[in-house]
Amino acid sequence: MYKILKKTQFSEKVFEFRVEAPQMAKKAHAGQFLMVRANEQGERVPFTLAGWNAEEGWIEFIFMVIGKTTEMLSTYNEGDELQDVTGPLGNPTELEGDRVVVLGGGVGLAIAYPVARTFCEQGKKVSVIMGARTKDLLILTDQFKALPLEGLYITTDDGSEGEKGVVTAPLERLCQEKAVDAAFCVGPVPMMKFSALTAEKYGLPIVASLNPIMVDGTGMCGCCRVEVGGKTKFACVDGPDFDATQVDWNDLRARQGSYRTEEGQAMEAYKEESCACHR
Amino acid sequence: MPQVNGKYKPNMKAPRTPYVEELPEERAQDFRPVDRGYSMADAVAEANRCLDCKNPKCVQGCPVNINIPGFIEKIREGNFGGGLDIIREASLLPSVCGRVCPQENQCEGNCVLNNKDRAIAIGQLERFLGDNATELAHDPEIKPSNGKKVAVVGSGPSGIACAGELARNGYEVTVFEAFFTGGGVLTYGIPEFRLPKKIVKREIDGLEKLGVKFEYNSVVGRITDAKELFEEQGFDAMYLAVGAGLPKFLNVPGENLPGVFCANEYLTRVNLMKAEKFPEFDTPTKHGKNVVVFGGGNVAMDAARTALRLGADTVTLAYRRTEEEMPARKAELHHAKQEGVQILPLVSPLEFEADENGFVSKVKLERMELGEPDESGRRRPHPVEGSEFEIPCDVAVTAIGTNANPFPKLAAEDVALNKWGYIEADENGRTSDPRIWAGGDIVTGAATVILAMGAGKKAAHSMMEALEA
Ligand SMILES: Cc1cc2nc3c(=O)[nH]c(=O)nc-3n(C[C@H](O)[C@H](O)[C@H](O)COP(=O)(O)OP(=O)(O)OC[C@H]3O[C@@H](n4cnc5c(N)ncnc54)[C@H](O)[C@@H]3O)c2cc1C
Ligand SMILES: Cc1cc2nc3c(=O)[nH]c(=O)nc-3n(C[C@H](O)[C@H](O)[C@H](O)COP(=O)(O)OP(=O)(O)OC[C@H]3O[C@@H](n4cnc5c(N)ncnc54)[C@H](O)[C@@H]3O)c2cc1C
Ligand code: SF4
Ligand code: SF4
Ligand code: FES
């Protein structure tokens, strides 16, 4: 069992857990992830490592409530215990170049933040482009603002915050100004796909942190397979970062949607159960 | 015991003693075990058929050379504890191996009675003792602690065997396991209807009683590695038993469509994550109407029979060769057919196609014919031109083997691998790093439980020799 030492709420749907895990804290790197199973009946869900402290023996992850598991996790409090936490998994994020841009979209911002922070700590000059459909879905804005960034660009589809439009507009400007040497992106598939196309147009190297559905997270089951450069790769052991210009995005998107119907059923069953007897 | 002039005289006339099987149409509704095994009377009747050969061929067929006529004699005498003691000299997992060994190619295939299809049911007898005689057998001697520490990586049959052997000999053993529970393939791969999970749990509990520590959720190569275990945590030796790894794929178009699974995923969702109980358990799976499974081994059989239990209308097992060449245990093929799995021999998939929602809906196949034998002696299949056809399929499962597990390099950088990524180890499991041993599927490639078990036991003895020197 893994004890929640601290729970922080960043906005209505975004939370951070600090979890006791001394050995994991010693080995954590930005870009790596955890597999979390909330309780005995729980699914194994991946979350990116958002923070860690080897001296104090904890790790952190940030999650956004989007379905059954994250909804249920949001009801956990300090002192509660998570059934299982496995990690760190996957390869740490590495990016060549002194001037980098980090693009995060939607829930992907939870992954982009620790990566941007690490780049700052490595002494790189870091720009960040945040994107979301609308203002309420922008997460971690204050945390990003607190980093020593070269520039912070915010876009929303409806213009309710920052500039109206998508992340590729600021990316294109940075490319034209030759202001960056490499890019890292994470978010919904269309956002990563168009970021990759934009970067490719300007010859800017770009990696994407992919988020397919996972079961074991240790290279055994094949669930997380993605097509990269025409080859089958396993996001959990070969990734999660890949050259974004080589990813078969349609494939990834289709596989991510494999369980949409079941996810809806799980949420409904959970809501029924939690209002009838559990609250 | 049948005797003539005070000497044992085997019952030569009786056929193999049958066992009670659940009715196929009933058992395929859920995950209950397929058969109930032998009663005490059955076991004795079967033991009474053994010829007690002077030069027992059966023993040569068993990869760990269990003294088969020896334990069978004890059954005949009604000394079940004594029988189990004999098995335990060679095997630590009789309840498991009695159920899952490919007996027809090993002990029973070698039995002198086999040519008349009357081979002694050695597997059933072994399982009978493993399941029923633990309380009658001698508890193996446990040596006092010698203060030496060994790290075992992986809790499959190979890791379990190594840990058990070392713990009994006074070693302090910690097993590191990537998953939240132990057993390896015995837990997440082989289904309940073939190997009840309570048997696996009993083995793990037994190790805990011996003082073996289990560190679950611990992926060695990530959370720790050989360097740290030796230099900071004071381990004296390490056994790598991480099993086979990444699944192989067919490399045909449409293979990544939703609804196309690799068997490891399909079986893990059910066996480990209990997807058949969704939404009570959170992990979902796909309940196909028309399921097609590719492959002809035990893994393919398990996937096909799991599909039936998840409520499929039709389950088709598509294989490149014919039934005779299928590497699965004969009993599994037989049970699968009884339950309604249809065998489609001599076909190879060309492409998976999606419906309007993007989910797999049919598979295009071509017919194959068998040509000349290849190096393994099996006749190599060739495509028949112009023989393409389609069948409907809303869930497809591929079970065509695995590649090497990627973790050994991260776990122990000095351990040499062969060109396919498997660990190089000698017959005692020694690797190129003098502190590290390895065995099971990560050395041999996907093989069998008994070989993995045997390798773990052998490595334990080799380690003890090295650490005591
Ligand atoms: C490597 C990786 C890192 C991630 N890091 C973070 C993070 O730091 N913060 C965060 O909020 N989210 C992260 N995610 C996404 C997170 O795993 C999903 O949000 C979570 O599984 C949703 O579960 P749910 O039951 O609440 O929602 P569901 O209703 O089950 O699903 C909603 C969506 O989540 C995805 N999803 C569901 N189950 C899984 C699964 N087992 N594996 C992967 N995706 C799944 C599906 O594509 C689906 O569209 C990451 C995903 C991956 C693969
Ligand atoms: C579906 C299926 C059916 C089968 N049926 C039969 C059968 O009927 N008869 C038969 O004899 N054989 C059968 N086999 C084969 C048999 O199960 C294997 O040969 C055997 O389990 C190999 O044992 P092992 O200990 O080497 O590895 P495994 O059983 O694979 O165990 C390896 C363990 O190591 C863990 N691990 C992996 N990487 C790490 C890491 N980095 N750190 C920590 N832990 C790690 C894994 O999670 C796993 O628990 C079957 C296999 C499958 C998949
Ligand atoms: S271990 Fe397997 S091969 Fe050996 S006797 Fe038992 S069932 Fe037969
Ligand atoms: S070969 Fe057959 S008959 Fe002979 S000892 Fe072995 S099991 Fe008995
Ligand atoms: S999640 Fe199973 S192989 Fe990656």
mmCIF file of C-alpha atoms in Angstrom, chain B residues 97-243:
data_model
loop_
_atom_site.group_PDB
_atom_site.id
_atom_site.type_symbol
_atom_site.label_atom_id
_atom_site.label_comp_id
_atom_site.label_asym_id
_atom_site.label_seq_id
_atom_site.Cartn_x
_atom_site.Cartn_y
_atom_site.Cartn_z
ATOM 1 C CA CYS B 97 3.335 -29.497 -13.552
ATOM 2 C CA GLY B 98 0.933 -32.395 -13.139
ATOM 3 C CA ARG B 99 -1.621 -30.119 -14.800
ATOM 4 C CA VAL B 100 0.349 -28.253 -17.435
ATOM 5 C CA CYS B 101 3.318 -30.375 -18.561
ATOM 6 C CA PRO B 102 3.059 -31.608 -22.137
ATOM 7 C CA GLN B 103 3.040 -35.165 -20.760
ATOM 8 C CA GLU B 104 2.418 -36.778 -24.137
ATOM 9 C CA ASN B 105 5.834 -35.569 -25.301
ATOM 10 C CA GLN B 106 7.593 -36.193 -22.022
ATOM 11 C CA CYS B 107 6.967 -38.748 -19.286
ATOM 12 C CA GLU B 108 3.801 -40.319 -20.677
ATOM 13 C CA GLY B 109 5.046 -40.190 -24.259
ATOM 14 C CA ASN B 110 8.005 -42.310 -23.157
ATOM 15 C CA CYS B 111 6.043 -44.779 -21.035
ATOM 16 C CA VAL B 112 6.348 -48.307 -22.450
ATOM 17 C CA LEU B 113 2.574 -48.624 -22.447
ATOM 18 C CA ASN B 114 2.190 -45.587 -24.675
ATOM 19 C CA ASN B 115 2.253 -47.461 -27.981
ATOM 20 C CA LYS B 116 -1.093 -49.013 -27.078
ATOM 21 C CA ASP B 117 -2.470 -45.629 -25.948
ATOM 22 C CA ARG B 118 -2.407 -46.944 -22.448
ATOM 23 C CA ALA B 119 0.409 -44.837 -20.996
ATOM 24 C CA ILE B 120 0.188 -44.407 -17.245
ATOM 25 C CA ALA B 121 -1.508 -41.075 -16.405
ATOM 26 C CA ILE B 122 1.623 -39.805 -14.702
ATOM 27 C CA GLY B 123 0.496 -36.171 -14.764
ATOM 28 C CA GLN B 124 -2.791 -36.962 -13.017
ATOM 29 C CA LEU B 125 -0.983 -39.042 -10.379
ATOM 30 C CA GLU B 126 1.538 -36.298 -9.737
ATOM 31 C CA ARG B 127 -1.222 -33.754 -9.436
ATOM 32 C CA PHE B 128 -3.134 -36.037 -7.081
ATOM 33 C CA LEU B 129 -0.196 -36.137 -4.688
ATOM 34 C CA GLY B 130 0.574 -32.447 -5.061
ATOM 35 C CA ASP B 131 -3.022 -31.501 -4.316
ATOM 36 C CA ASN B 132 -3.753 -33.963 -1.537
ATOM 37 C CA ALA B 133 -0.616 -35.174 0.191
ATOM 38 C CA THR B 134 1.104 -32.033 1.458
ATOM 39 C CA GLU B 135 0.062 -32.653 5.036
ATOM 40 C CA LEU B 136 1.258 -36.249 4.876
ATOM 41 C CA ALA B 137 4.652 -35.504 3.352
ATOM 42 C CA HIS B 138 7.733 -34.690 5.318
ATOM 43 C CA ASP B 139 8.308 -31.001 5.700
ATOM 44 C CA PRO B 140 11.622 -30.497 3.983
ATOM 45 C CA GLU B 141 14.455 -29.805 6.339
ATOM 46 C CA ILE B 142 15.100 -26.098 6.793
ATOM 47 C CA LYS B 143 18.682 -25.137 7.488
ATOM 48 C CA PRO B 144 19.465 -22.335 9.910
ATOM 49 C CA SER B 145 20.171 -18.947 8.396
ATOM 50 C CA ASN B 146 23.641 -18.513 6.988
ATOM 51 C CA GLY B 147 23.320 -14.750 6.610
ATOM 52 C CA LYS B 148 23.815 -14.739 2.843
ATOM 53 C CA LYS B 149 21.416 -12.733 0.725
ATOM 54 C CA VAL B 150 20.109 -13.563 -2.753
ATOM 55 C CA ALA B 151 17.895 -11.401 -4.974
ATOM 56 C CA VAL B 152 15.524 -13.278 -7.261
ATOM 57 C CA VAL B 153 14.028 -11.223 -10.086
ATOM 58 C CA GLY B 154 10.658 -12.503 -11.267
ATOM 59 C CA SER B 155 8.172 -14.717 -9.406
ATOM 60 C CA GLY B 156 7.275 -17.132 -12.211
ATOM 61 C CA PRO B 157 7.962 -20.859 -11.822
ATOM 62 C CA SER B 158 11.683 -20.357 -12.274
ATOM 63 C CA GLY B 159 12.009 -17.638 -9.652
ATOM 64 C CA ILE B 160 9.752 -19.528 -7.238
ATOM 65 C CA ALA B 161 11.809 -22.712 -7.542
ATOM 66 C CA CYS B 162 15.094 -20.915 -7.033
ATOM 67 C CA ALA B 163 13.791 -18.947 -4.059
ATOM 68 C CA GLY B 164 12.339 -22.030 -2.382
ATOM 69 C CA GLU B 165 15.490 -24.072 -2.762
ATOM 70 C CA LEU B 166 17.666 -21.276 -1.400
ATOM 71 C CA ALA B 167 15.384 -20.433 1.500
ATOM 72 C CA ARG B 168 15.337 -24.049 2.670
ATOM 73 C CA ASN B 169 19.098 -23.989 2.655
ATOM 74 C CA GLY B 170 19.387 -21.039 4.965
ATOM 75 C CA TYR B 171 19.643 -18.184 2.503
ATOM 76 C CA GLU B 172 17.881 -14.893 2.943
ATOM 77 C CA VAL B 173 15.892 -14.463 -0.260
ATOM 78 C CA THR B 174 14.051 -11.437 -1.624
ATOM 79 C CA VAL B 175 11.920 -11.872 -4.734
ATOM 80 C CA PHE B 176 11.383 -8.728 -6.809
ATOM 81 C CA GLU B 177 8.241 -8.856 -8.942
ATOM 82 C CA ALA B 178 7.013 -6.290 -11.466
ATOM 83 C CA PHE B 179 3.335 -7.049 -10.885
ATOM 84 C CA PHE B 180 1.303 -6.635 -7.719
ATOM 85 C CA THR B 181 1.096 -10.369 -7.230
ATOM 86 C CA GLY B 182 3.254 -13.438 -7.773
ATOM 87 C CA GLY B 183 3.299 -16.439 -10.088
ATOM 88 C CA GLY B 184 4.287 -14.962 -13.452
ATOM 89 C CA VAL B 185 2.592 -16.697 -16.355
ATOM 90 C CA LEU B 186 0.968 -19.126 -13.915
ATOM 91 C CA THR B 187 -1.076 -16.159 -12.702
ATOM 92 C CA TYR B 188 -1.606 -13.812 -15.630
ATOM 93 C CA GLY B 189 -1.259 -16.254 -18.555
ATOM 94 C CA ILE B 190 -2.660 -19.719 -17.838
ATOM 95 C CA PRO B 191 -6.391 -19.438 -17.088
ATOM 96 C CA GLU B 192 -8.204 -20.546 -13.960
ATOM 97 C CA PHE B 193 -9.964 -23.403 -15.767
ATOM 98 C CA ARG B 194 -6.583 -25.059 -16.353
ATOM 99 C CA LEU B 195 -4.688 -23.989 -13.283
ATOM 100 C CA PRO B 196 -6.719 -22.754 -10.301
ATOM 101 C CA LYS B 197 -5.108 -19.655 -8.845
ATOM 102 C CA LYS B 198 -5.406 -20.999 -5.322
ATOM 103 C CA ILE B 199 -2.715 -23.519 -6.234
ATOM 104 C CA VAL B 200 -0.350 -20.781 -7.301
ATOM 105 C CA LYS B 201 -1.172 -18.837 -4.157
ATOM 106 C CA ARG B 202 -0.436 -21.877 -2.021
ATOM 107 C CA GLU B 203 3.070 -22.041 -3.520
ATOM 108 C CA ILE B 204 3.699 -18.357 -2.877
ATOM 109 C CA ASP B 205 2.319 -18.583 0.669
ATOM 110 C CA GLY B 206 4.599 -21.561 1.252
ATOM 111 C CA LEU B 207 7.606 -19.472 0.295
ATOM 112 C CA GLU B 208 6.536 -16.663 2.599
ATOM 113 C CA LYS B 209 6.347 -19.173 5.447
ATOM 114 C CA LEU B 210 9.923 -20.133 4.638
ATOM 115 C CA GLY B 211 10.872 -16.504 5.176
ATOM 116 C CA VAL B 212 11.150 -15.428 1.522
ATOM 117 C CA LYS B 213 10.404 -11.716 1.171
ATOM 118 C CA PHE B 214 8.365 -10.453 -1.782
ATOM 119 C CA GLU B 215 8.815 -6.954 -3.136
ATOM 120 C CA TYR B 216 5.891 -6.426 -5.493
ATOM 121 C CA ASN B 217 5.479 -3.508 -7.920
ATOM 122 C CA SER B 218 9.237 -3.618 -8.332
ATOM 123 C CA VAL B 219 10.557 -3.563 -11.866
ATOM 124 C CA VAL B 220 14.242 -4.382 -11.585
ATOM 125 C CA GLY B 221 16.108 -2.277 -14.105
ATOM 126 C CA ARG B 222 13.979 0.706 -13.108
ATOM 127 C CA ILE B 223 13.412 0.856 -9.357
ATOM 128 C CA THR B 224 16.698 -0.867 -8.609
ATOM 129 C CA ASP B 225 19.430 -2.769 -10.417
ATOM 130 C CA ALA B 226 22.219 -5.259 -9.874
ATOM 131 C CA LYS B 227 24.748 -2.591 -8.983
ATOM 132 C CA GLU B 228 22.600 -1.171 -6.205
ATOM 133 C CA LEU B 229 21.545 -4.585 -4.923
ATOM 134 C CA PHE B 230 25.149 -5.768 -4.649
ATOM 135 C CA GLU B 231 26.868 -2.578 -3.573
ATOM 136 C CA GLU B 232 24.304 -0.847 -1.397
ATOM 137 C CA GLN B 233 21.883 -3.508 -0.264
ATOM 138 C CA GLY B 234 24.376 -6.253 0.499
ATOM 139 C CA PHE B 235 23.105 -9.007 -1.784
ATOM 140 C CA ASP B 236 25.614 -11.760 -2.528
ATOM 141 C CA ALA B 237 24.056 -13.164 -5.697
ATOM 142 C CA MET B 238 21.178 -12.642 -8.070
ATOM 143 C CA TYR B 239 18.891 -14.892 -10.124
ATOM 144 C CA LEU B 240 17.271 -13.365 -13.207
ATOM 145 C CA ALA B 241 14.013 -15.101 -14.120
ATOM 146 C CA VAL B 242 12.083 -12.352 -15.850
ATOM 147 C CA GLY B 243 10.412 -14.618 -18.395
#
